[in-house]
Coordinates of C-alpha atoms and ligand atoms in Angstrom, one line a residue:
X1 CA 113.1 134.7 81.8
X2 CA 116.6 133.8 80.7
X3 CA 119.2 131.9 82.7
X4 CA 121.5 134.3 84.5
X5 CA 125.1 133.8 85.6
X6 CA 127.1 135.4 88.3
X7 CA 130.9 134.8 88.7
X8 CA 133.7 135.6 91.1
X9 CA 137.4 134.7 91.2
X10 CA 139.5 133.3 93.9
X11 CA 142.0 135.4 95.8
X12 CA 145.4 135.1 97.4
X13 CA 147.0 137.2 100.1
X14 CA 150.5 138.3 99.3
X15 CA 151.2 140.0 102.6
X16 CA 149.5 140.8 105.9
X17 CA 147.0 138.0 106.7
X18 CA 145.7 137.9 110.3
X19 CA 147.3 141.3 111.2
X20 CA 144.7 142.7 108.8
X21 CA 141.9 141.6 111.2
X22 CA 143.5 143.9 113.8
X23 CA 143.6 147.0 111.6
X24 CA 146.9 146.6 109.8
X25 CA 147.1 146.8 106.0
X26 CA 147.3 143.7 103.7
X27 CA 147.9 143.1 100.0
X28 CA 145.9 140.6 98.1
X29 CA 145.3 139.8 94.4
X30 CA 142.5 138.0 92.6
X31 CA 143.3 134.6 91.1
X32 CA 141.3 134.5 87.9
X33 CA 142.3 130.9 87.0
X34 CA 139.7 129.6 89.6
X35 CA 136.2 130.9 90.1
X36 CA 132.8 130.4 91.7
X37 CA 129.7 130.5 89.5
X38 CA 126.1 130.9 90.3
X39 CA 123.4 130.1 87.7
X40 CA 119.8 131.1 88.2
X41 CA 117.1 129.4 86.2
X42 CA 113.4 130.2 86.4
X43 CA 111.4 127.3 87.9
X44 CA 108.5 127.2 85.5
X45 CA 105.2 126.1 87.0
X46 CA 106.3 126.4 90.6
X47 CA 104.6 128.9 93.0
X48 CA 106.3 132.3 93.6
X49 CA 109.1 132.4 96.2
X50 CA 110.0 128.7 95.8
X51 CA 113.8 128.6 95.7
X52 CA 115.7 125.4 94.9
X53 CA 119.4 125.4 95.8
X54 CA 122.0 123.0 94.3
X55 CA 125.7 122.9 95.0
X56 CA 126.9 119.5 93.9
X57 CA 130.5 120.1 95.1
X58 CA 129.2 120.1 98.7
X59 CA 126.3 117.6 98.1
X60 CA 123.7 120.2 98.6
X61 CA 120.3 119.8 96.9
X62 CA 117.6 121.4 98.9
X63 CA 114.9 124.1 99.2
X64 CA 116.0 127.5 100.5
X65 CA 113.3 127.2 103.2
X66 CA 115.0 124.0 104.5
X67 CA 118.4 125.7 104.9
X68 CA 119.2 127.0 108.5
X69 CA 119.3 130.7 109.0
X70 CA 123.1 130.7 109.5
X71 CA 123.9 128.6 106.5
X72 CA 126.2 130.9 104.4
X73 CA 124.6 129.9 101.0
X74 CA 121.1 130.4 102.4
X75 CA 122.1 133.6 104.1
X76 CA 123.6 135.0 100.9
X77 CA 120.3 134.3 99.0
X78 CA 118.1 135.7 101.7
X79 CA 120.3 138.8 102.2
X80 CA 120.1 139.5 98.4
X81 CA 116.4 139.1 98.4
X82 CA 116.1 141.3 101.5
X83 CA 118.3 144.0 99.8
X84 CA 116.3 144.1 96.6
X85 CA 112.8 143.4 98.2
X86 CA 111.3 142.5 94.8
X87 CA 107.5 143.0 94.6
X88 CA 107.3 139.5 93.1
X89 CA 109.9 136.8 93.5
X90 CA 109.5 134.2 90.8
X91 CA 110.4 130.6 91.6
X92 CA 113.9 129.7 90.6
X93 CA 116.8 127.3 90.9
X94 CA 120.2 128.5 91.9
X95 CA 123.0 126.2 91.0
X96 CA 126.5 126.8 92.4
X97 CA 129.8 125.5 91.1
X98 CA 133.3 126.3 92.1
X99 CA 136.8 125.5 91.1
X100 CA 138.2 127.3 94.1
X101 CA 139.6 124.9 96.7
X102 CA 137.5 125.0 99.9
X103 CA 139.1 125.9 103.3
X104 CA 142.4 126.6 101.6
X105 CA 142.9 130.3 101.9
X106 CA 141.7 131.2 98.5
X107 CA 138.5 133.1 99.3
X108 CA 136.1 130.3 98.2
X109 CA 133.4 131.4 100.7
X110 CA 133.5 135.0 99.6
X111 CA 133.6 134.1 95.9
X112 CA 130.5 131.8 96.2
X113 CA 128.7 134.6 98.1
X114 CA 129.6 137.2 95.5
X115 CA 128.6 134.9 92.6
X116 CA 125.2 134.4 94.3
X117 CA 124.6 138.1 94.9
X118 CA 125.5 139.0 91.3
X119 CA 123.5 136.3 89.7
X120 CA 120.4 136.7 91.8
X121 CA 120.3 140.5 91.7
X122 CA 120.7 140.4 87.9
X123 CA 117.9 137.7 87.7
X124 CA 115.6 140.0 89.7
X125 CA 116.4 142.9 87.3
X126 CA 118.5 144.9 89.8
X127 CA 122.2 144.1 89.3
X128 CA 123.9 145.7 92.4
X129 CA 126.9 147.9 92.2
X130 CA 130.3 146.6 93.5
X131 CA 130.1 148.6 96.8
X132 CA 126.8 147.0 97.7
X133 CA 127.9 143.5 96.6
X134 CA 131.0 143.7 98.7
X135 CA 129.1 145.1 101.7
X136 CA 126.5 142.3 101.6
X137 CA 129.2 139.7 101.1
X138 CA 131.0 141.1 104.2
X139 CA 127.9 140.4 106.3
X140 CA 127.9 136.8 105.0
X141 CA 131.7 136.5 105.6
X142 CA 130.9 136.9 109.3
X143 CA 129.1 133.5 109.2
X144 CA 132.2 131.9 107.6
X145 CA 134.9 133.6 109.7
X146 CA 133.4 135.2 112.8
X147 CA 135.5 138.4 112.7
X148 CA 136.6 138.9 109.1
X149 CA 138.7 141.9 108.0
X150 CA 136.7 142.3 104.8
X151 CA 139.7 141.7 102.5
X152 CA 138.3 138.5 100.9
X153 CA 134.9 140.0 99.8
X154 CA 136.7 143.2 98.7
X155 CA 139.2 141.4 96.4
X156 CA 136.8 139.0 94.8
X157 CA 134.2 141.7 94.2
X158 CA 136.5 144.3 92.7
X159 CA 138.7 141.7 91.0
X160 CA 141.9 143.8 91.2
X161 CA 145.0 143.8 93.3
X162 CA 144.3 145.8 96.5
X163 CA 146.1 147.4 99.4
X164 CA 143.4 146.9 102.0
X165 CA 143.0 148.3 105.4
X166 CA 139.9 147.8 107.5
X167 CA 137.6 150.8 107.5
X168 CA 139.7 152.7 104.9
X169 CA 138.8 153.5 101.3
X170 CA 140.0 150.9 98.9
X171 CA 143.5 151.5 97.5
X172 CA 144.9 150.0 94.4
X173 CA 148.6 149.1 93.9
X174 CA 151.2 150.6 91.6
X175 CA 153.1 147.8 89.9
X176 CA 156.2 148.7 87.8
X177 CA 157.2 145.2 86.7
X178 CA 155.3 141.9 86.1
X179 CA 155.8 139.5 89.1
X180 CA 155.4 135.7 89.0
X181 CA 153.6 134.1 92.0
X182 CA 153.5 130.4 92.4
X183 CA 150.7 129.1 94.6
X184 CA 150.8 125.6 96.0
X185 CA 148.2 123.7 98.0
X186 CA 149.2 121.4 100.9
X187 CA 145.9 119.6 100.4
X188 CA 145.2 120.1 104.1
X189 CA 141.9 121.8 104.7
X190 CA 141.6 124.4 107.5
X191 CA 138.6 126.7 107.9
X192 CA 139.7 130.3 108.4
X193 CA 137.3 130.7 111.2
X194 CA 139.5 128.3 113.3
X195 CA 142.8 130.0 112.7
X196 CA 141.3 133.5 113.2
X197 CA 139.8 132.3 116.5
X198 CA 143.1 130.7 117.6
X199 CA 145.0 133.9 116.9
X200 CA 142.4 135.9 118.8
X201 CA 143.0 133.6 121.8
X202 CA 146.7 134.1 121.6
X203 CA 146.3 137.9 121.3
X204 CA 144.0 138.0 124.3
X205 CA 146.5 136.1 126.3
X206 CA 149.2 138.7 125.8
X207 CA 147.8 141.7 123.9
X208 CA 151.0 143.8 123.9
X209 CA 153.2 141.0 122.5
X210 CA 150.8 140.2 119.7
X211 CA 150.0 143.9 118.9
X212 CA 153.7 144.4 118.4
X213 CA 153.8 141.4 115.9
X214 CA 150.8 142.8 114.1
X215 CA 152.5 146.2 113.9
X216 CA 155.6 144.6 112.4
X217 CA 153.5 142.8 109.8
X218 CA 151.9 146.2 109.0
X219 CA 155.4 147.6 108.4
X220 CA 156.2 144.7 106.1
X221 CA 153.1 145.3 104.1
X222 CA 153.9 149.0 103.7
X223 CA 157.4 148.2 102.6
X224 CA 156.1 145.5 100.2
X225 CA 153.8 148.0 98.6
X226 CA 156.8 150.2 97.9
X227 CA 158.9 147.3 96.6
X228 CA 156.1 146.3 94.2
X229 CA 156.0 149.9 92.9
X230 CA 159.8 149.7 92.4
X231 CA 159.9 146.2 91.1
X232 CA 162.5 145.3 93.8
X233 CA 162.3 141.5 93.7
X234 CA 165.0 140.7 96.3
X235 CA 163.5 143.1 98.8
X236 CA 160.0 141.6 98.2
X237 CA 161.4 138.1 98.8
X238 CA 163.0 139.1 102.1
X239 CA 159.8 140.7 103.2
X240 CA 157.8 137.5 102.4
X241 CA 160.3 135.5 104.5
X242 CA 160.1 137.8 107.4
X243 CA 156.2 137.8 107.1
X244 CA 156.4 134.0 107.2
X245 CA 158.5 134.1 110.5
X246 CA 156.0 136.3 112.1
X247 CA 153.1 134.1 111.0
X248 CA 155.0 131.2 112.6
X249 CA 155.0 133.3 115.9
X250 CA 151.3 133.5 115.5
X251 CA 151.3 129.7 115.3
X252 CA 149.4 129.5 112.0
X253 CA 152.1 127.7 110.0
X254 CA 152.4 123.9 109.8
X255 CA 155.0 121.3 108.8
X256 CA 153.4 120.8 105.4
X257 CA 153.4 124.5 104.7
X258 CA 157.0 124.8 105.8
X259 CA 158.0 121.8 103.6
X260 CA 156.6 123.6 100.6
X261 CA 158.1 126.9 101.6
X262 CA 161.6 125.3 101.9
X263 CA 161.2 123.5 98.6
X264 CA 160.3 126.8 96.8
X265 CA 163.2 128.7 98.4
X266 CA 165.6 125.9 97.5
X267 CA 164.5 125.9 93.9
X268 CA 165.2 129.7 93.5
X269 CA 162.1 131.5 94.8
X270 CA 163.2 134.9 96.2
X271 CA 160.7 134.5 99.1
X272 CA 157.9 132.3 100.2
X273 CA 155.2 132.2 102.9
X274 CA 151.9 130.7 103.8
X275 CA 148.8 132.6 102.5
X276 CA 145.4 133.0 104.1
X277 CA 144.4 131.5 107.4
X278 CA 147.2 128.9 107.5
X279 CA 147.7 125.6 109.3
X280 CA 147.1 124.0 105.9
X281 CA 145.8 125.4 102.7
X282 CA 148.1 127.3 100.3
X283 CA 151.5 128.8 100.3
X284 CA 152.8 131.4 97.9
X285 CA 156.3 131.9 96.4
X286 CA 157.7 134.8 94.4
X287 CA 159.8 133.4 91.6
X288 CA 162.1 135.2 89.1
X289 CA 160.5 134.4 85.6
X290 CA 163.4 132.1 84.7
X291 CA 162.9 130.0 87.9
X292 CA 159.1 129.6 87.7
X293 CA 159.3 126.0 86.2
X294 CA 161.9 124.9 88.6
X295 CA 159.9 126.2 91.6
X296 CA 156.8 124.5 90.3
X297 CA 158.6 121.2 89.9
X298 CA 160.2 121.4 93.4
X299 CA 156.7 122.1 94.9
X300 CA 155.2 119.2 93.1
X301 CA 158.1 116.9 94.2
X302 CA 157.6 118.2 97.8
X303 CA 153.9 117.0 97.7
X304 CA 151.8 120.0 96.6
X305 CA 148.4 118.7 95.5
X306 CA 147.8 121.6 93.1
X307 CA 150.0 124.3 91.7
X308 CA 148.9 127.5 90.1
X309 CA 151.1 130.3 88.8
X310 CA 149.7 133.8 88.4
X311 CA 151.4 136.8 86.9
X312 CA 150.7 140.2 88.4
X313 CA 151.1 142.6 85.5
X314 CA 152.5 146.1 85.7
X315 CA 150.0 148.9 86.0
X316 CA 150.1 151.7 83.5
Ligands
MEV401 C1 141.7 135.2 105.2 O1 141.8 135.1 103.8 C2 142.7 136.2 105.8 C3 142.6 136.4 107.3 O2 143.4 137.5 107.5 C4 141.2 136.6 107.8 C5 140.6 137.9 107.4 O3 141.3 138.8 107.0 O4 139.4 138.0 107.5 C6 143.3 135.2 108.0

């Protein structure tokens, strides 16, 4: 049996995080410069069903049978085996690597899960279609997030820009011009589960107030979809800034995010906001092409620990 690889990219949310958990739409894109990889190798000479799991980044080197039921890596492997129910499971090692920063709003958990499902299903001779991969990954996302919207598993599985709304069929985006998105990491880790749960507490304390904020974010996302289709950069920038203000009202921003956002705007970005769960992790800025280098430099000078620029190409 050959060695089999599975791979999934990172993701970044352009508009609509948190409100998307409450049924509003959101826009997200894959980030192909970072990825999670799973490598499955047969364990020759070991008895059937013996599964060795290695993830050096998180110092994991163990047998699947020793991982707790709710461990997301163990759960992803078990869910894939349960989905395929092979008549015979050969012993194997699954080795996980990722260049996606953890707890930073870039979909690292979903990408690791998707890489596992892809590699393992291929290893067992039954590569699963995207819809099934995304569905299985969503179940595992619940262990990471509690109440995920499903946007992370969707973007990293389909690997294309999406206009996502919970419970609705996947919609792609029309893009008339290339846009340059500069992503900068505060270096502060914050699990999405925590911010999603904090927003839930806020919402439960005053549902009408927070539903109104979510609805306004939904309007921003709809307008952003239109602006992307028209290539209207100034309007997109304004929408990002307004989305950021509303995320501040949800109390998911942070001083370090705001310092980077201010630096990007000061260097010529047309708009900037936090991205993902917030209270740390990454921010994103939309830069006119001629300002990209300036924005990157300003972010570096303002303390970003990692900067990545991704170009969203026009659709034909
Ligand atoms: C996480 O990438 C985005 C959130 O909206 C949570 C979710 O959609 O599951 C914060």
